[in-house]
């Protein structure tokens, strides 16, 4: 458990990771609502994006008509340009005020997608990440793990209710997403204290409770029940 002094001085930084359709956005909202209800000033952010500049970069990365030719290196730098802005514009100021920051994806996504997925050299990926974040690192990362078939099924059911919007990153082949999932396994193995793997194949409430059990351990003394 982090001590109360750490929390007041540094805030608390929680990130969510996982493949698409693993339920990150759903659980980010539920966690933030719970923390907010308990009286914690909580800021929810997402990557890529989260700032006005970052949201423009997000559009370029995902939906721009002209992004077909984007190279893996350009993708790496754009993800981290968005991140560098988010860290300095919102994350550091919020943490300095002792707030809880909950971010939907952070630099582990770059290691998993641009490092393992796009197969860029991991030391180079790390150098770029280090430049973007400096010493701003998550206290806790929740890695939501689902099988590829669960992920595909959830995305299919969501797509059936929404108008189609092209997404360049989702157009990658299945091998790419398998490499991403493998990358997340390696990340969790390398930092088991920070990165907590959550079985996210169950229903929303079961996953919410598993997440809360992890979050509870790093909150300062409180009497909340799951
Ligand atoms: N990316 C990168 O390459 N490098 C980087 O450094 C960063 C990102 C930061 C961002 O896409 C893309 O950028 C992403 C990685 C890359 N690319 N891909 N592909 P995004 O922000 O648009 O989307 P996403 O992060 O991949 O997440 P998502 O597709 O929106 O899914 P999700 O947030 O994990 O899941 P969800 O929206 O909460 O749930 C999906 C559906 O399942 C929805 O209909 C829910 O109601 C349902 N759901 C959720 N939980 C459950 C449970 N437990 N049971 C049943 N159904 C559920």
PDB file of N, CA and C and ligand atoms in Angstrom, residues 19-27 47-48 58 62 75 79 83 104-106 109-110 113-114 154-155 157-158 167 169-170 177 200 202-204 207, ligand 1:
ATOM      1  N   UNK A  19      -5.929  -5.470 -25.134  1.00  0.00           N
ATOM      2  CA  UNK A  19      -6.261  -5.403 -26.554  1.00  0.00           C
ATOM      3  C   UNK A  19      -7.627  -4.732 -26.709  1.00  0.00           C
ATOM      4  N   UNK A  20      -7.981  -4.390 -27.941  1.00  0.00           N
ATOM      5  CA  UNK A  20      -9.253  -3.705 -28.172  1.00  0.00           C
ATOM      6  C   UNK A  20     -10.404  -4.646 -27.815  1.00  0.00           C
ATOM      7  N   UNK A  21     -11.453  -4.038 -27.268  1.00  0.00           N
ATOM      8  CA  UNK A  21     -12.605  -4.861 -26.875  1.00  0.00           C
ATOM      9  C   UNK A  21     -12.407  -5.592 -25.555  1.00  0.00           C
ATOM     10  N   UNK A  22     -11.326  -5.306 -24.849  1.00  0.00           N
ATOM     11  CA  UNK A  22     -11.110  -6.008 -23.572  1.00  0.00           C
ATOM     12  C   UNK A  22     -11.948  -5.394 -22.453  1.00  0.00           C
ATOM     13  N   UNK A  23     -12.569  -4.242 -22.712  1.00  0.00           N
ATOM     14  CA  UNK A  23     -13.461  -3.640 -21.720  1.00  0.00           C
ATOM     15  C   UNK A  23     -12.829  -2.483 -20.956  1.00  0.00           C
ATOM     16  N   UNK A  24     -11.737  -1.945 -21.470  1.00  0.00           N
ATOM     17  CA  UNK A  24     -11.039  -0.859 -20.761  1.00  0.00           C
ATOM     18  C   UNK A  24     -11.943   0.350 -20.515  1.00  0.00           C
ATOM     19  N   UNK A  25     -12.555   0.856 -21.590  1.00  0.00           N
ATOM     20  CA  UNK A  25     -13.349   2.085 -21.435  1.00  0.00           C
ATOM     21  C   UNK A  25     -14.488   1.878 -20.435  1.00  0.00           C
ATOM     22  N   UNK A  26     -15.121   0.712 -20.513  1.00  0.00           N
ATOM     23  CA  UNK A  26     -16.217   0.389 -19.593  1.00  0.00           C
ATOM     24  C   UNK A  26     -15.712   0.444 -18.153  1.00  0.00           C
ATOM     25  N   UNK A  27     -14.566  -0.183 -17.912  1.00  0.00           N
ATOM     26  CA  UNK A  27     -14.055  -0.279 -16.531  1.00  0.00           C
ATOM     27  C   UNK A  27     -13.428   1.032 -16.058  1.00  0.00           C
ATOM     28  N   UNK A  47      -5.623   7.781 -24.269  1.00  0.00           N
ATOM     29  CA  UNK A  47      -4.552   7.873 -25.256  1.00  0.00           C
ATOM     30  C   UNK A  47      -4.884   7.012 -26.469  1.00  0.00           C
ATOM     31  N   UNK A  48      -4.436   7.374 -27.677  1.00  0.00           N
ATOM     32  CA  UNK A  48      -3.901   8.698 -27.951  1.00  0.00           C
ATOM     33  C   UNK A  48      -5.008   9.717 -27.811  1.00  0.00           C
ATOM     34  N   UNK A  58      -4.760  11.995 -32.606  1.00  0.00           N
ATOM     35  CA  UNK A  58      -5.566  10.755 -32.620  1.00  0.00           C
ATOM     36  C   UNK A  58      -6.306  10.603 -33.948  1.00  0.00           C
ATOM     37  N   UNK A  62      -5.791   7.477 -36.523  1.00  0.00           N
ATOM     38  CA  UNK A  62      -6.841   6.494 -36.697  1.00  0.00           C
ATOM     39  C   UNK A  62      -7.697   6.722 -37.941  1.00  0.00           C
ATOM     40  N   UNK A  75       4.156   6.443 -36.725  1.00  0.00           N
ATOM     41  CA  UNK A  75       3.132   6.063 -35.746  1.00  0.00           C
ATOM     42  C   UNK A  75       3.695   6.128 -34.319  1.00  0.00           C
ATOM     43  N   UNK A  79       2.235   8.775 -31.535  1.00  0.00           N
ATOM     44  CA  UNK A  79       1.695   8.305 -30.253  1.00  0.00           C
ATOM     45  C   UNK A  79       2.385   9.032 -29.098  1.00  0.00           C
ATOM     46  N   UNK A  83       1.366  11.805 -26.216  1.00  0.00           N
ATOM     47  CA  UNK A  83       1.648  11.472 -24.803  1.00  0.00           C
ATOM     48  C   UNK A  83       2.449  12.579 -24.111  1.00  0.00           C
ATOM     49  N   UNK A 104      -6.907   5.682 -19.898  1.00  0.00           N
ATOM     50  CA  UNK A 104      -7.248   4.578 -20.789  1.00  0.00           C
ATOM     51  C   UNK A 104      -6.107   4.442 -21.790  1.00  0.00           C
ATOM     52  N   UNK A 105      -5.166   3.547 -21.508  1.00  0.00           N
ATOM     53  CA  UNK A 105      -3.909   3.308 -22.239  1.00  0.00           C
ATOM     54  C   UNK A 105      -2.856   4.335 -21.849  1.00  0.00           C
ATOM     55  N   UNK A 106      -1.597   3.874 -21.838  1.00  0.00           N
ATOM     56  CA  UNK A 106      -0.443   4.751 -21.644  1.00  0.00           C
ATOM     57  C   UNK A 106       0.742   4.080 -22.333  1.00  0.00           C
ATOM     58  N   UNK A 109       1.038   0.554 -24.088  1.00  0.00           N
ATOM     59  CA  UNK A 109       0.424   0.351 -25.409  1.00  0.00           C
ATOM     60  C   UNK A 109       1.465   0.527 -26.508  1.00  0.00           C
ATOM     61  N   UNK A 110       2.357   1.492 -26.325  1.00  0.00           N
ATOM     62  CA  UNK A 110       3.390   1.703 -27.349  1.00  0.00           C
ATOM     63  C   UNK A 110       4.338   0.510 -27.412  1.00  0.00           C
ATOM     64  N   UNK A 113       2.098  -2.329 -29.040  1.00  0.00           N
ATOM     65  CA  UNK A 113       1.642  -2.168 -30.436  1.00  0.00           C
ATOM     66  C   UNK A 113       2.782  -1.796 -31.388  1.00  0.00           C
ATOM     67  N   UNK A 114       3.570  -0.770 -31.012  1.00  0.00           N
ATOM     68  CA  UNK A 114       4.632  -0.355 -31.944  1.00  0.00           C
ATOM     69  C   UNK A 114       5.870  -1.256 -31.771  1.00  0.00           C
ATOM     70  N   UNK A 154     -16.961  -9.075 -28.848  1.00  0.00           N
ATOM     71  CA  UNK A 154     -17.403  -7.796 -28.251  1.00  0.00           C
ATOM     72  C   UNK A 154     -17.359  -6.672 -29.282  1.00  0.00           C
ATOM     73  N   UNK A 155     -16.297  -6.674 -30.093  1.00  0.00           N
ATOM     74  CA  UNK A 155     -16.204  -5.606 -31.094  1.00  0.00           C
ATOM     75  C   UNK A 155     -17.312  -5.750 -32.126  1.00  0.00           C
ATOM     76  N   UNK A 157     -20.261  -7.049 -31.687  1.00  0.00           N
ATOM     77  CA  UNK A 157     -21.569  -6.646 -31.146  1.00  0.00           C
ATOM     78  C   UNK A 157     -21.644  -5.131 -30.982  1.00  0.00           C
ATOM     79  N   UNK A 158     -20.503  -4.487 -30.659  1.00  0.00           N
ATOM     80  CA  UNK A 158     -20.530  -3.017 -30.577  1.00  0.00           C
ATOM     81  C   UNK A 158     -20.714  -2.402 -31.962  1.00  0.00           C
ATOM     82  N   UNK A 167     -10.927   2.751 -39.166  1.00  0.00           N
ATOM     83  CA  UNK A 167      -9.874   2.918 -38.165  1.00  0.00           C
ATOM     84  C   UNK A 167      -8.631   2.204 -38.690  1.00  0.00           C
ATOM     85  N   UNK A 169      -5.701   1.547 -37.502  1.00  0.00           N
ATOM     86  CA  UNK A 169      -4.972   0.585 -36.663  1.00  0.00           C
ATOM     87  C   UNK A 169      -5.718  -0.747 -36.601  1.00  0.00           C
ATOM     88  N   UNK A 170      -7.059  -0.673 -36.588  1.00  0.00           N
ATOM     89  CA  UNK A 170      -7.838  -1.918 -36.523  1.00  0.00           C
ATOM     90  C   UNK A 170      -7.756  -2.734 -37.811  1.00  0.00           C
ATOM     91  N   UNK A 177      -2.174  -8.563 -34.062  1.00  0.00           N
ATOM     92  CA  UNK A 177      -2.831  -8.521 -32.745  1.00  0.00           C
ATOM     93  C   UNK A 177      -2.348  -9.654 -31.841  1.00  0.00           C
ATOM     94  N   UNK A 200     -10.433 -10.606 -17.788  1.00  0.00           N
ATOM     95  CA  UNK A 200     -11.535  -9.718 -18.196  1.00  0.00           C
ATOM     96  C   UNK A 200     -12.551 -10.434 -19.073  1.00  0.00           C
ATOM     97  N   UNK A 202     -14.945 -12.348 -17.885  1.00  0.00           N
ATOM     98  CA  UNK A 202     -16.230 -12.479 -17.189  1.00  0.00           C
ATOM     99  C   UNK A 202     -17.163 -11.295 -17.468  1.00  0.00           C
ATOM    100  N   UNK A 203     -18.295 -11.283 -16.761  1.00  0.00           N
ATOM    101  CA  UNK A 203     -19.228 -10.170 -16.992  1.00  0.00           C
ATOM    102  C   UNK A 203     -18.676  -8.875 -16.369  1.00  0.00           C
ATOM    103  N   UNK A 204     -19.304  -7.772 -16.709  1.00  0.00           N
ATOM    104  CA  UNK A 204     -18.792  -6.447 -16.331  1.00  0.00           C
ATOM    105  C   UNK A 204     -18.616  -6.334 -14.815  1.00  0.00           C
ATOM    106  N   UNK A 207     -15.586  -8.376 -13.461  1.00  0.00           N
ATOM    107  CA  UNK A 207     -14.324  -7.698 -13.797  1.00  0.00           C
ATOM    108  C   UNK A 207     -14.162  -6.451 -12.913  1.00  0.00           C
TER     109      UNK A 207
HETATM  110  N1  LIG B   1      -2.363   2.546 -29.648  1.00  0.00           N
HETATM  111  C1  LIG B   1      -1.091   2.258 -30.094  1.00  0.00           C
HETATM  112  O1  LIG B   1      -0.914   1.584 -31.102  1.00  0.00           O
HETATM  113  N2  LIG B   1      -0.022   2.757 -29.398  1.00  0.00           N
HETATM  114  C2  LIG B   1      -0.175   3.554 -28.310  1.00  0.00           C
HETATM  115  O2  LIG B   1       0.826   3.988 -27.718  1.00  0.00           O
HETATM  116  C3  LIG B   1      -1.515   3.852 -27.871  1.00  0.00           C
HETATM  117  C4  LIG B   1      -2.573   3.327 -28.569  1.00  0.00           C
HETATM  118  C5  LIG B   1      -1.718   4.719 -26.667  1.00  0.00           C
HETATM  119  C6  LIG B   1      -6.676   3.299 -29.690  1.00  0.00           C
HETATM  120  O3  LIG B   1      -7.947   2.908 -30.018  1.00  0.00           O
HETATM  121  C7  LIG B   1      -5.762   2.530 -30.638  1.00  0.00           C
HETATM  122  O4  LIG B   1      -4.456   3.065 -30.552  1.00  0.00           O
HETATM  123  C8  LIG B   1      -5.669   1.086 -30.245  1.00  0.00           C
HETATM  124  C9  LIG B   1      -4.257   0.912 -29.731  1.00  0.00           C
HETATM  125  C10 LIG B   1      -3.518   2.017 -30.407  1.00  0.00           C
HETATM  126  N3  LIG B   1      -5.825   0.312 -31.417  1.00  0.00           N
HETATM  127  N4  LIG B   1      -6.322  -0.655 -31.790  1.00  0.00           N
HETATM  128  N5  LIG B   1      -6.707  -1.463 -32.512  1.00  0.00           N
HETATM  129  P1  LIG B   1      -9.244   3.258 -29.195  1.00  0.00           P
HETATM  130  O5  LIG B   1      -8.908   4.173 -28.087  1.00  0.00           O
HETATM  131  O6  LIG B   1     -10.286   3.693 -30.167  1.00  0.00           O
HETATM  132  O7  LIG B   1      -9.749   1.835 -28.743  1.00  0.00           O
HETATM  133  P2  LIG B   1      -9.133   0.748 -27.819  1.00  0.00           P
HETATM  134  O8  LIG B   1      -8.259   1.360 -26.794  1.00  0.00           O
HETATM  135  O9  LIG B   1      -8.511  -0.288 -28.660  1.00  0.00           O
HETATM  136  O10 LIG B   1     -10.367   0.208 -27.044  1.00  0.00           O
HETATM  137  P3  LIG B   1     -11.794  -0.198 -27.542  1.00  0.00           P
HETATM  138  O11 LIG B   1     -11.796  -0.911 -28.857  1.00  0.00           O
HETATM  139  O12 LIG B   1     -12.676   1.003 -27.468  1.00  0.00           O
HETATM  140  O13 LIG B   1     -12.208  -1.273 -26.474  1.00  0.00           O
HETATM  141  P4  LIG B   1     -12.195  -1.238 -24.893  1.00  0.00           P
HETATM  142  O14 LIG B   1     -12.181   0.166 -24.389  1.00  0.00           O
HETATM  143  O15 LIG B   1     -11.160  -2.134 -24.387  1.00  0.00           O
HETATM  144  O16 LIG B   1     -13.598  -1.919 -24.552  1.00  0.00           O
HETATM  145  P5  LIG B   1     -15.033  -1.264 -24.245  1.00  0.00           P
HETATM  146  O17 LIG B   1     -15.338  -0.159 -25.249  1.00  0.00           O
HETATM  147  O18 LIG B   1     -15.165  -0.972 -22.832  1.00  0.00           O
HETATM  148  O19 LIG B   1     -15.950  -2.522 -24.557  1.00  0.00           O
HETATM  149  C11 LIG B   1     -16.103  -3.029 -25.883  1.00  0.00           C
HETATM  150  C12 LIG B   1     -17.524  -3.621 -26.020  1.00  0.00           C
HETATM  151  O20 LIG B   1     -17.645  -4.735 -25.152  1.00  0.00           O
HETATM  152  C13 LIG B   1     -18.629  -2.654 -25.618  1.00  0.00           C
HETATM  153  O21 LIG B   1     -19.729  -2.883 -26.444  1.00  0.00           O
HETATM  154  C14 LIG B   1     -18.914  -3.021 -24.169  1.00  0.00           C
HETATM  155  O22 LIG B   1     -20.237  -2.712 -23.796  1.00  0.00           O
HETATM  156  C15 LIG B   1     -18.662  -4.510 -24.175  1.00  0.00           C
HETATM  157  N6  LIG B   1     -18.129  -5.011 -22.907  1.00  0.00           N
HETATM  158  C16 LIG B   1     -17.228  -4.422 -22.090  1.00  0.00           C
HETATM  159  N7  LIG B   1     -16.953  -5.209 -21.037  1.00  0.00           N
HETATM  160  C17 LIG B   1     -17.682  -6.337 -21.193  1.00  0.00           C
HETATM  161  C18 LIG B   1     -17.808  -7.534 -20.433  1.00  0.00           C
HETATM  162  N8  LIG B   1     -17.109  -7.733 -19.296  1.00  0.00           N
HETATM  163  N9  LIG B   1     -18.635  -8.487 -20.906  1.00  0.00           N
HETATM  164  C19 LIG B   1     -19.321  -8.306 -22.043  1.00  0.00           C
HETATM  165  N10 LIG B   1     -19.257  -7.191 -22.813  1.00  0.00           N
HETATM  166  C20 LIG B   1     -18.428  -6.212 -22.401  1.00  0.00           C
END
